[in-house]
Amino acid sequence: MPFANPFLKAVSSLDPCNRKISLLLESMKELPLYISNVVQDSEKEAYDLEIHNFQNYHFSDIVEESVDLWRRYVENTSKYPLLSRMAFALLTCFYGPKVGKQL
């Protein structure tokens, strides 16, 4: 079952509706294990700090919108560059040149 997949659970932690769920904090910390080329080892401590700050930050104008628009808003705050980089990497999908040919 796909919902039991630990990678998908970790990715679901990026959903803004899940921001205050404490269990997802650990999932967000695991994201660099799955996507190892986004956050370097030297940035891991700063990434963890960003996650904690993000979880505790009060966004005054929270609205329900798509995850990509929410991440753009977070990126524009410039407070969470590593988290924004991780979200961007997970929300953009490289599909390669052969995908169009298979249609």
PDB file of N, CA and C in Angstrom:
ATOM      1  N   MET A   1       0.846  -1.180   0.000  1.00  0.00           N
ATOM      2  CA  MET A   1       0.000   0.000   0.000  1.00  0.00           C
ATOM      3  C   MET A   1       0.893   1.246   0.000  1.00  0.00           C
ATOM      4  N   PRO A   2       0.664   2.205  -0.872  1.00  0.00           N
ATOM      5  CA  PRO A   2       1.544   3.368  -0.974  1.00  0.00           C
ATOM      6  C   PRO A   2       1.581   4.235   0.280  1.00  0.00           C
ATOM      7  N   PHE A   3       0.512   4.231   1.072  1.00  0.00           N
ATOM      8  CA  PHE A   3       0.487   5.093   2.251  1.00  0.00           C
ATOM      9  C   PHE A   3       1.436   4.610   3.340  1.00  0.00           C
ATOM     10  N   ALA A   4       1.871   3.369   3.243  1.00  0.00           N
ATOM     11  CA  ALA A   4       2.822   2.838   4.206  1.00  0.00           C
ATOM     12  C   ALA A   4       4.260   3.157   3.805  1.00  0.00           C
ATOM     13  N   ASN A   5       4.445   3.715   2.636  1.00  0.00           N
ATOM     14  CA  ASN A   5       5.770   4.048   2.125  1.00  0.00           C
ATOM     15  C   ASN A   5       6.373   5.181   2.953  1.00  0.00           C
ATOM     16  N   PRO A   6       7.531   4.963   3.603  1.00  0.00           N
ATOM     17  CA  PRO A   6       8.134   6.004   4.451  1.00  0.00           C
ATOM     18  C   PRO A   6       8.518   7.266   3.678  1.00  0.00           C
ATOM     19  N   PHE A   7       8.910   7.110   2.413  1.00  0.00           N
ATOM     20  CA  PHE A   7       9.240   8.284   1.609  1.00  0.00           C
ATOM     21  C   PHE A   7       8.007   9.156   1.397  1.00  0.00           C
ATOM     22  N   LEU A   8       6.877   8.537   1.050  1.00  0.00           N
ATOM     23  CA  LEU A   8       5.649   9.305   0.838  1.00  0.00           C
ATOM     24  C   LEU A   8       5.169   9.968   2.124  1.00  0.00           C
ATOM     25  N   LYS A   9       5.358   9.298   3.251  1.00  0.00           N
ATOM     26  CA  LYS A   9       5.009   9.905   4.539  1.00  0.00           C
ATOM     27  C   LYS A   9       5.871  11.136   4.789  1.00  0.00           C
ATOM     28  N   ALA A  10       7.153  11.032   4.486  1.00  0.00           N
ATOM     29  CA  ALA A  10       8.055  12.167   4.689  1.00  0.00           C
ATOM     30  C   ALA A  10       7.678  13.326   3.772  1.00  0.00           C
ATOM     31  N   VAL A  11       7.352  13.033   2.527  1.00  0.00           N
ATOM     32  CA  VAL A  11       6.968  14.086   1.586  1.00  0.00           C
ATOM     33  C   VAL A  11       5.666  14.751   2.015  1.00  0.00           C
ATOM     34  N   SER A  12       4.744  13.982   2.577  1.00  0.00           N
ATOM     35  CA  SER A  12       3.464  14.555   3.013  1.00  0.00           C
ATOM     36  C   SER A  12       3.646  15.563   4.142  1.00  0.00           C
ATOM     37  N   SER A  13       4.791  15.537   4.794  1.00  0.00           N
ATOM     38  CA  SER A  13       5.055  16.507   5.865  1.00  0.00           C
ATOM     39  C   SER A  13       5.181  17.925   5.321  1.00  0.00           C
ATOM     40  N   LEU A  14       5.363  18.076   4.019  1.00  0.00           N
ATOM     41  CA  LEU A  14       5.473  19.406   3.416  1.00  0.00           C
ATOM     42  C   LEU A  14       4.125  20.083   3.199  1.00  0.00           C
ATOM     43  N   ASP A  15       3.053  19.343   3.359  1.00  0.00           N
ATOM     44  CA  ASP A  15       1.720  19.923   3.191  1.00  0.00           C
ATOM     45  C   ASP A  15       1.484  20.964   4.284  1.00  0.00           C
ATOM     46  N   PRO A  16       1.132  22.196   3.923  1.00  0.00           N
ATOM     47  CA  PRO A  16       0.948  23.251   4.934  1.00  0.00           C
ATOM     48  C   PRO A  16      -0.138  22.931   5.951  1.00  0.00           C
ATOM     49  N   CYS A  17      -1.091  22.107   5.596  1.00  0.00           N
ATOM     50  CA  CYS A  17      -2.141  21.720   6.547  1.00  0.00           C
ATOM     51  C   CYS A  17      -1.582  20.852   7.671  1.00  0.00           C
ATOM     52  N   ASN A  18      -0.442  20.239   7.440  1.00  0.00           N
ATOM     53  CA  ASN A  18       0.173  19.356   8.432  1.00  0.00           C
ATOM     54  C   ASN A  18       1.262  20.040   9.249  1.00  0.00           C
ATOM     55  N   ARG A  19       1.416  21.326   9.099  1.00  0.00           N
ATOM     56  CA  ARG A  19       2.562  22.037   9.659  1.00  0.00           C
ATOM     57  C   ARG A  19       2.705  21.887  11.167  1.00  0.00           C
ATOM     58  N   LYS A  20       1.633  21.839  11.909  1.00  0.00           N
ATOM     59  CA  LYS A  20       1.711  21.808  13.370  1.00  0.00           C
ATOM     60  C   LYS A  20       1.678  20.403  13.962  1.00  0.00           C
ATOM     61  N   ILE A  21       1.661  19.376  13.138  1.00  0.00           N
ATOM     62  CA  ILE A  21       1.628  18.002  13.641  1.00  0.00           C
ATOM     63  C   ILE A  21       3.043  17.595  14.028  1.00  0.00           C
ATOM     64  N   SER A  22       3.242  17.312  15.311  1.00  0.00           N
ATOM     65  CA  SER A  22       4.595  17.065  15.820  1.00  0.00           C
ATOM     66  C   SER A  22       5.243  15.825  15.210  1.00  0.00           C
ATOM     67  N   LEU A  23       4.476  14.805  14.897  1.00  0.00           N
ATOM     68  CA  LEU A  23       5.059  13.606  14.298  1.00  0.00           C
ATOM     69  C   LEU A  23       5.684  13.898  12.941  1.00  0.00           C
ATOM     70  N   LEU A  24       5.139  14.865  12.238  1.00  0.00           N
ATOM     71  CA  LEU A  24       5.668  15.184  10.917  1.00  0.00           C
ATOM     72  C   LEU A  24       6.981  15.948  10.985  1.00  0.00           C
ATOM     73  N   LEU A  25       7.294  16.493  12.138  1.00  0.00           N
ATOM     74  CA  LEU A  25       8.589  17.147  12.320  1.00  0.00           C
ATOM     75  C   LEU A  25       9.708  16.139  12.064  1.00  0.00           C
ATOM     76  N   GLU A  26       9.551  14.947  12.602  1.00  0.00           N
ATOM     77  CA  GLU A  26      10.551  13.902  12.378  1.00  0.00           C
ATOM     78  C   GLU A  26      10.595  13.490  10.905  1.00  0.00           C
ATOM     79  N   SER A  27       9.444  13.481  10.268  1.00  0.00           N
ATOM     80  CA  SER A  27       9.409  13.147   8.835  1.00  0.00           C
ATOM     81  C   SER A  27      10.147  14.191   8.013  1.00  0.00           C
ATOM     82  N   MET A  28       9.983  15.455   8.377  1.00  0.00           N
ATOM     83  CA  MET A  28      10.697  16.520   7.663  1.00  0.00           C
ATOM     84  C   MET A  28      12.201  16.378   7.853  1.00  0.00           C
ATOM     85  N   LYS A  29      12.610  15.944   9.039  1.00  0.00           N
ATOM     86  CA  LYS A  29      14.037  15.735   9.291  1.00  0.00           C
ATOM     87  C   LYS A  29      14.597  14.594   8.444  1.00  0.00           C
ATOM     88  N   GLU A  30      13.745  13.643   8.078  1.00  0.00           N
ATOM     89  CA  GLU A  30      14.189  12.491   7.289  1.00  0.00           C
ATOM     90  C   GLU A  30      14.304  12.786   5.800  1.00  0.00           C
ATOM     91  N   LEU A  31      13.725  13.865   5.342  1.00  0.00           N
ATOM     92  CA  LEU A  31      13.737  14.161   3.903  1.00  0.00           C
ATOM     93  C   LEU A  31      15.144  14.161   3.297  1.00  0.00           C
ATOM     94  N   PRO A  32      16.165  14.744   3.956  1.00  0.00           N
ATOM     95  CA  PRO A  32      17.507  14.708   3.355  1.00  0.00           C
ATOM     96  C   PRO A  32      18.071  13.294   3.189  1.00  0.00           C
ATOM     97  N   LEU A  33      17.542  12.332   3.927  1.00  0.00           N
ATOM     98  CA  LEU A  33      17.988  10.946   3.752  1.00  0.00           C
ATOM     99  C   LEU A  33      17.507  10.381   2.414  1.00  0.00           C
ATOM    100  N   TYR A  34      16.351  10.823   1.980  1.00  0.00           N
ATOM    101  CA  TYR A  34      15.776  10.350   0.718  1.00  0.00           C
ATOM    102  C   TYR A  34      16.255  11.167  -0.478  1.00  0.00           C
ATOM    103  N   ILE A  35      16.420  12.453  -0.284  1.00  0.00           N
ATOM    104  CA  ILE A  35      16.863  13.359  -1.350  1.00  0.00           C
ATOM    105  C   ILE A  35      18.220  13.913  -0.912  1.00  0.00           C
ATOM    106  N   SER A  36      19.252  13.136  -1.111  1.00  0.00           N
ATOM    107  CA  SER A  36      20.557  13.446  -0.526  1.00  0.00           C
ATOM    108  C   SER A  36      21.323  14.556  -1.238  1.00  0.00           C
ATOM    109  N   ASN A  37      20.906  14.958  -2.426  1.00  0.00           N
ATOM    110  CA  ASN A  37      21.664  15.976  -3.158  1.00  0.00           C
ATOM    111  C   ASN A  37      21.141  17.392  -2.938  1.00  0.00           C
ATOM    112  N   VAL A  38      20.157  17.582  -2.070  1.00  0.00           N
ATOM    113  CA  VAL A  38      19.565  18.905  -1.862  1.00  0.00           C
ATOM    114  C   VAL A  38      20.183  19.603  -0.660  1.00  0.00           C
ATOM    115  N   VAL A  39      20.255  18.919   0.461  1.00  0.00           N
ATOM    116  CA  VAL A  39      20.847  19.480   1.678  1.00  0.00           C
ATOM    117  C   VAL A  39      22.154  18.737   1.929  1.00  0.00           C
ATOM    118  N   GLN A  40      23.247  19.471   1.930  1.00  0.00           N
ATOM    119  CA  GLN A  40      24.561  18.876   2.139  1.00  0.00           C
ATOM    120  C   GLN A  40      24.746  18.528   3.618  1.00  0.00           C
ATOM    121  N   ASP A  41      25.694  17.650   3.910  1.00  0.00           N
ATOM    122  CA  ASP A  41      25.956  17.263   5.301  1.00  0.00           C
ATOM    123  C   ASP A  41      26.287  18.471   6.167  1.00  0.00           C
ATOM    124  N   SER A  42      27.015  19.419   5.611  1.00  0.00           N
ATOM    125  CA  SER A  42      27.403  20.616   6.369  1.00  0.00           C
ATOM    126  C   SER A  42      26.206  21.525   6.664  1.00  0.00           C
ATOM    127  N   GLU A  43      25.098  21.332   5.951  1.00  0.00           N
ATOM    128  CA  GLU A  43      23.898  22.157   6.138  1.00  0.00           C
ATOM    129  C   GLU A  43      22.831  21.470   6.985  1.00  0.00           C
ATOM    130  N   LYS A  44      23.074  20.231   7.391  1.00  0.00           N
ATOM    131  CA  LYS A  44      22.064  19.435   8.095  1.00  0.00           C
ATOM    132  C   LYS A  44      21.599  20.103   9.386  1.00  0.00           C
ATOM    133  N   GLU A  45      22.521  20.629  10.161  1.00  0.00           N
ATOM    134  CA  GLU A  45      22.159  21.284  11.425  1.00  0.00           C
ATOM    135  C   GLU A  45      21.304  22.525  11.167  1.00  0.00           C
ATOM    136  N   ALA A  46      21.675  23.307  10.172  1.00  0.00           N
ATOM    137  CA  ALA A  46      20.897  24.500   9.819  1.00  0.00           C
ATOM    138  C   ALA A  46      19.517  24.102   9.302  1.00  0.00           C
ATOM    139  N   TYR A  47      19.435  23.008   8.561  1.00  0.00           N
ATOM    140  CA  TYR A  47      18.150  22.504   8.061  1.00  0.00           C
ATOM    141  C   TYR A  47      17.232  22.123   9.226  1.00  0.00           C
ATOM    142  N   ASP A  48      17.780  21.400  10.204  1.00  0.00           N
ATOM    143  CA  ASP A  48      16.988  21.012  11.376  1.00  0.00           C
ATOM    144  C   ASP A  48      16.481  22.234  12.131  1.00  0.00           C
ATOM    145  N   LEU A  49      17.317  23.246  12.267  1.00  0.00           N
ATOM    146  CA  LEU A  49      16.908  24.479  12.945  1.00  0.00           C
ATOM    147  C   LEU A  49      15.802  25.188  12.162  1.00  0.00           C
ATOM    148  N   GLU A  50      15.929  25.220  10.847  1.00  0.00           N
ATOM    149  CA  GLU A  50      14.885  25.824  10.005  1.00  0.00           C
ATOM    150  C   GLU A  50      13.547  25.116  10.190  1.00  0.00           C
ATOM    151  N   ILE A  51      13.586  23.802  10.267  1.00  0.00           N
ATOM    152  CA  ILE A  51      12.350  23.038  10.445  1.00  0.00           C
ATOM    153  C   ILE A  51      11.677  23.404  11.761  1.00  0.00           C
ATOM    154  N   HIS A  52      12.468  23.460  12.830  1.00  0.00           N
ATOM    155  CA  HIS A  52      11.901  23.827  14.136  1.00  0.00           C
ATOM    156  C   HIS A  52      11.321  25.236  14.093  1.00  0.00           C
ATOM    157  N   ASN A  53      12.042  26.152  13.498  1.00  0.00           N
ATOM    158  CA  ASN A  53      11.545  27.529  13.403  1.00  0.00           C
ATOM    159  C   ASN A  53      10.282  27.599  12.552  1.00  0.00           C
ATOM    160  N   PHE A  54      10.249  26.844  11.477  1.00  0.00           N
ATOM    161  CA  PHE A  54       9.084  26.816  10.600  1.00  0.00           C
ATOM    162  C   PHE A  54       7.858  26.272  11.335  1.00  0.00           C
ATOM    163  N   GLN A  55       8.057  25.204  12.106  1.00  0.00           N
ATOM    164  CA  GLN A  55       6.943  24.611  12.850  1.00  0.00           C
ATOM    165  C   GLN A  55       6.362  25.590  13.869  1.00  0.00           C
ATOM    166  N   ASN A  56       7.205  26.442  14.433  1.00  0.00           N
ATOM    167  CA  ASN A  56       6.764  27.348  15.495  1.00  0.00           C
ATOM    168  C   ASN A  56       6.372  28.735  15.009  1.00  0.00           C
ATOM    169  N   TYR A  57       6.651  29.042  13.759  1.00  0.00           N
ATOM    170  CA  TYR A  57       6.362  30.378  13.236  1.00  0.00           C
ATOM    171  C   TYR A  57       4.859  30.550  13.030  1.00  0.00           C
ATOM    172  N   HIS A  58       4.348  31.703  13.401  1.00  0.00           N
ATOM    173  CA  HIS A  58       2.921  31.999  13.222  1.00  0.00           C
ATOM    174  C   HIS A  58       2.734  32.780  11.923  1.00  0.00           C
ATOM    175  N   PHE A  59       2.149  32.131  10.941  1.00  0.00           N
ATOM    176  CA  PHE A  59       1.835  32.796   9.686  1.00  0.00           C
ATOM    177  C   PHE A  59       0.486  33.473   9.856  1.00  0.00           C
ATOM    178  N   SER A  60       0.456  34.790   9.729  1.00  0.00           N
ATOM    179  CA  SER A  60      -0.765  35.546  10.006  1.00  0.00           C
ATOM    180  C   SER A  60      -1.839  35.366   8.947  1.00  0.00           C
ATOM    181  N   ASP A  61      -1.453  35.080   7.739  1.00  0.00           N
ATOM    182  CA  ASP A  61      -2.454  34.989   6.676  1.00  0.00           C
ATOM    183  C   ASP A  61      -2.508  33.595   6.056  1.00  0.00           C
ATOM    184  N   ILE A  62      -2.694  32.608   6.921  1.00  0.00           N
ATOM    185  CA  ILE A  62      -2.789  31.242   6.429  1.00  0.00           C
ATOM    186  C   ILE A  62      -4.103  31.069   5.677  1.00  0.00           C
ATOM    187  N   VAL A  63      -3.978  30.628   4.473  1.00  0.00           N
ATOM    188  CA  VAL A  63      -5.155  30.334   3.659  1.00  0.00           C
ATOM    189  C   VAL A  63      -4.969  28.952   3.050  1.00  0.00           C
ATOM    190  N   GLU A  64      -6.064  28.329   2.730  1.00  0.00           N
ATOM    191  CA  GLU A  64      -5.972  27.028   2.084  1.00  0.00           C
ATOM    192  C   GLU A  64      -5.726  27.240   0.599  1.00  0.00           C
ATOM    193  N   GLU A  65      -4.583  26.816   0.157  1.00  0.00           N
ATOM    194  CA  GLU A  65      -4.250  26.907  -1.255  1.00  0.00           C
ATOM    195  C   GLU A  65      -3.380  25.725  -1.608  1.00  0.00           C
ATOM    196  N   SER A  66      -2.993  25.623  -2.834  1.00  0.00           N
ATOM    197  CA  SER A  66      -2.190  24.481  -3.246  1.00  0.00           C
ATOM    198  C   SER A  66      -0.819  24.529  -2.589  1.00  0.00           C
ATOM    199  N   VAL A  67      -0.212  23.358  -2.471  1.00  0.00           N
ATOM    200  CA  VAL A  67       1.083  23.241  -1.810  1.00  0.00           C
ATOM    201  C   VAL A  67       2.136  24.070  -2.528  1.00  0.00           C
ATOM    202  N   ASP A  68       2.128  24.095  -3.849  1.00  0.00           N
ATOM    203  CA  ASP A  68       3.153  24.848  -4.573  1.00  0.00           C
ATOM    204  C   ASP A  68       3.025  26.351  -4.323  1.00  0.00           C
ATOM    205  N   LEU A  69       1.810  26.878  -4.230  1.00  0.00           N
ATOM    206  CA  LEU A  69       1.643  28.305  -3.916  1.00  0.00           C
ATOM    207  C   LEU A  69       2.077  28.608  -2.487  1.00  0.00           C
ATOM    208  N   TRP A  70       1.771  27.707  -1.580  1.00  0.00           N
ATOM    209  CA  TRP A  70       2.192  27.879  -0.187  1.00  0.00           C
ATOM    210  C   TRP A  70       3.717  27.888  -0.091  1.00  0.00           C
ATOM    211  N   ARG A  71       4.369  26.957  -0.780  1.00  0.00           N
ATOM    212  CA  ARG A  71       5.835  26.899  -0.738  1.00  0.00           C
ATOM    213  C   ARG A  71       6.447  28.161  -1.358  1.00  0.00           C
ATOM    214  N   ARG A  72       5.847  28.699  -2.383  1.00  0.00           N
ATOM    215  CA  ARG A  72       6.346  29.942  -2.982  1.00  0.00           C
ATOM    216  C   ARG A  72       6.253  31.070  -1.952  1.00  0.00           C
ATOM    217  N   TYR A  73       5.152  31.115  -1.216  1.00  0.00           N
ATOM    218  CA  TYR A  73       4.984  32.119  -0.166  1.00  0.00           C
ATOM    219  C   TYR A  73       6.082  31.967   0.889  1.00  0.00           C
ATOM    220  N   VAL A  74       6.335  30.743   1.325  1.00  0.00           N
ATOM    221  CA  VAL A  74       7.369  30.481   2.328  1.00  0.00           C
ATOM    222  C   VAL A  74       8.738  30.860   1.779  1.00  0.00           C
ATOM    223  N   GLU A  75       8.987  30.540   0.530  1.00  0.00           N
ATOM    224  CA  GLU A  75      10.270  30.892  -0.087  1.00  0.00           C
ATOM    225  C   GLU A  75      10.454  32.405  -0.135  1.00  0.00           C
ATOM    226  N   ASN A  76       9.400  33.123  -0.428  1.00  0.00           N
ATOM    227  CA  ASN A  76       9.491  34.581  -0.520  1.00  0.00           C
ATOM    228  C   ASN A  76       9.740  35.252   0.826  1.00  0.00           C
ATOM    229  N   THR A  77       9.490  34.548   1.927  1.00  0.00           N
ATOM    230  CA  THR A  77       9.813  35.121   3.239  1.00  0.00           C
ATOM    231  C   THR A  77      11.324  35.143   3.456  1.00  0.00           C
ATOM    232  N   SER A  78      12.066  34.336   2.734  1.00  0.00           N
ATOM    233  CA  SER A  78      13.531  34.216   2.827  1.00  0.00           C
ATOM    234  C   SER A  78      14.005  33.740   4.192  1.00  0.00           C
ATOM    235  N   LYS A  79      13.121  33.177   4.987  1.00  0.00           N
ATOM    236  CA  LYS A  79      13.499  32.696   6.317  1.00  0.00           C
ATOM    237  C   LYS A  79      13.908  31.228   6.308  1.00  0.00           C
ATOM    238  N   TYR A  80      13.518  30.502   5.285  1.00  0.00           N
ATOM    239  CA  TYR A  80      13.721  29.056   5.263  1.00  0.00           C
ATOM    240  C   TYR A  80      14.322  28.608   3.934  1.00  0.00           C
ATOM    241  N   PRO A  81      15.539  29.030   3.622  1.00  0.00           N
ATOM    242  CA  PRO A  81      16.103  28.710   2.299  1.00  0.00           C
ATOM    243  C   PRO A  81      16.331  27.214   2.071  1.00  0.00           C
ATOM    244  N   LEU A  82      16.772  26.493   3.093  1.00  0.00           N
ATOM    245  CA  LEU A  82      17.022  25.061   2.909  1.00  0.00           C
ATOM    246  C   LEU A  82      15.716  24.278   2.792  1.00  0.00           C
ATOM    247  N   LEU A  83      14.754  24.625   3.603  1.00  0.00           N
ATOM    248  CA  LEU A  83      13.448  23.979   3.520  1.00  0.00           C
ATOM    249  C   LEU A  83      12.779  24.291   2.183  1.00  0.00           C
ATOM    250  N   SER A  84      12.916  25.512   1.720  1.00  0.00           N
ATOM    251  CA  SER A  84      12.362  25.891   0.415  1.00  0.00           C
ATOM    252  C   SER A  84      13.036  25.115  -0.707  1.00  0.00           C
ATOM    253  N   ARG A  85      14.344  24.953  -0.601  1.00  0.00           N
ATOM    254  CA  ARG A  85      15.079  24.187  -1.616  1.00  0.00           C
ATOM    255  C   ARG A  85      14.603  22.732  -1.639  1.00  0.00           C
ATOM    256  N   MET A  86      14.389  22.163  -0.446  1.00  0.00           N
ATOM    257  CA  MET A  86      13.914  20.782  -0.359  1.00  0.00           C
ATOM    258  C   MET A  86      12.515  20.662  -0.971  1.00  0.00           C
ATOM    259  N   ALA A  87      11.635  21.581  -0.622  1.00  0.00           N
ATOM    260  CA  ALA A  87      10.267  21.549  -1.157  1.00  0.00           C
ATOM    261  C   ALA A  87      10.277  21.699  -2.674  1.00  0.00           C
ATOM    262  N   PHE A  88      11.098  22.604  -3.182  1.00  0.00           N
ATOM    263  CA  PHE A  88      11.180  22.804  -4.628  1.00  0.00           C
ATOM    264  C   PHE A  88      11.645  21.528  -5.324  1.00  0.00           C
ATOM    265  N   ALA A  89      12.641  20.872  -4.740  1.00  0.00           N
ATOM    266  CA  ALA A  89      13.155  19.634  -5.335  1.00  0.00           C
ATOM    267  C   ALA A  89      12.090  18.543  -5.360  1.00  0.00           C
ATOM    268  N   LEU A  90      11.273  18.490  -4.327  1.00  0.00           N
ATOM    269  CA  LEU A  90      10.246  17.453  -4.258  1.00  0.00           C
ATOM    270  C   LEU A  90       9.012  17.780  -5.094  1.00  0.00           C
ATOM    271  N   LEU A  91       8.757  19.053  -5.310  1.00  0.00           N
ATOM    272  CA  LEU A  91       7.567  19.448  -6.065  1.00  0.00           C
ATOM    273  C   LEU A  91       7.808  19.552  -7.566  1.00  0.00           C
ATOM    274  N   THR A  92       9.069  19.553  -7.970  1.00  0.00           N
ATOM    275  CA  THR A  92       9.370  19.576  -9.397  1.00  0.00           C
ATOM    276  C   THR A  92       9.749  18.165  -9.819  1.00  0.00           C
ATOM    277  N   CYS A  93       9.224  17.753 -10.898  1.00  0.00           N
ATOM    278  CA  CYS A  93       9.389  16.378 -11.333  1.00  0.00           C
ATOM    279  C   CYS A  93      10.107  16.355 -12.677  1.00  0.00           C
ATOM    280  N   PHE A  94      11.314  15.818 -12.695  1.00  0.00           N
ATOM    281  CA  PHE A  94      12.002  15.644 -13.966  1.00  0.00           C
ATOM    282  C   PHE A  94      11.502  14.349 -14.578  1.00  0.00           C
ATOM    283  N   TYR A  95      11.023  14.435 -15.774  1.00  0.00           N
ATOM    284  CA  TYR A  95      10.453  13.246 -16.391  1.00  0.00           C
ATOM    285  C   TYR A  95      11.217  12.787 -17.620  1.00  0.00           C
ATOM    286  N   GLY A  96      12.171  13.539 -18.076  1.00  0.00           N
ATOM    287  CA  GLY A  96      13.011  13.102 -19.174  1.00  0.00           C
ATOM    288  C   GLY A  96      12.385  13.262 -20.544  1.00  0.00           C
ATOM    289  N   PRO A  97      13.201  13.176 -21.584  1.00  0.00           N
ATOM    290  CA  PRO A  97      12.738  13.431 -22.947  1.00  0.00           C
ATOM    291  C   PRO A  97      11.864  12.321 -23.532  1.00  0.00           C
ATOM    292  N   LYS A  98      11.890  11.125 -22.972  1.00  0.00           N
ATOM    293  CA  LYS A  98      11.140  10.013 -23.556  1.00  0.00           C
ATOM    294  C   LYS A  98       9.668   9.997 -23.144  1.00  0.00           C
ATOM    295  N   VAL A  99       9.288  10.758 -22.149  1.00  0.00           N
ATOM    296  CA  VAL A  99       7.909  10.725 -21.664  1.00  0.00           C
ATOM    297  C   VAL A  99       6.934  11.168 -22.745  1.00  0.00           C
ATOM    298  N   GLY A 100       7.235  12.246 -23.440  1.00  0.00           N
ATOM    299  CA  GLY A 100       6.355  12.738 -24.493  1.00  0.00           C
ATOM    300  C   GLY A 100       6.204  11.763 -25.647  1.00  0.00           C
ATOM    301  N   LYS A 101       7.227  10.978 -25.904  1.00  0.00           N
ATOM    302  CA  LYS A 101       7.189  10.019 -27.005  1.00  0.00           C
ATOM    303  C   LYS A 101       6.305   8.821 -26.698  1.00  0.00           C
ATOM    304  N   GLN A 102       6.065   8.554 -25.435  1.00  0.00           N
ATOM    305  CA  GLN A 102       5.283   7.382 -25.055  1.00  0.00           C
ATOM    306  C   GLN A 102       3.788   7.634 -25.146  1.00  0.00           C
ATOM    307  N   LEU A 103       3.372   8.858 -25.342  1.00  0.00           N
ATOM    308  CA  LEU A 103       1.938   9.161 -25.388  1.00  0.00           C
ATOM    309  C   LEU A 103       1.299   8.729 -26.657  1.00  0.00           C
TER     310      LEU A 103
END
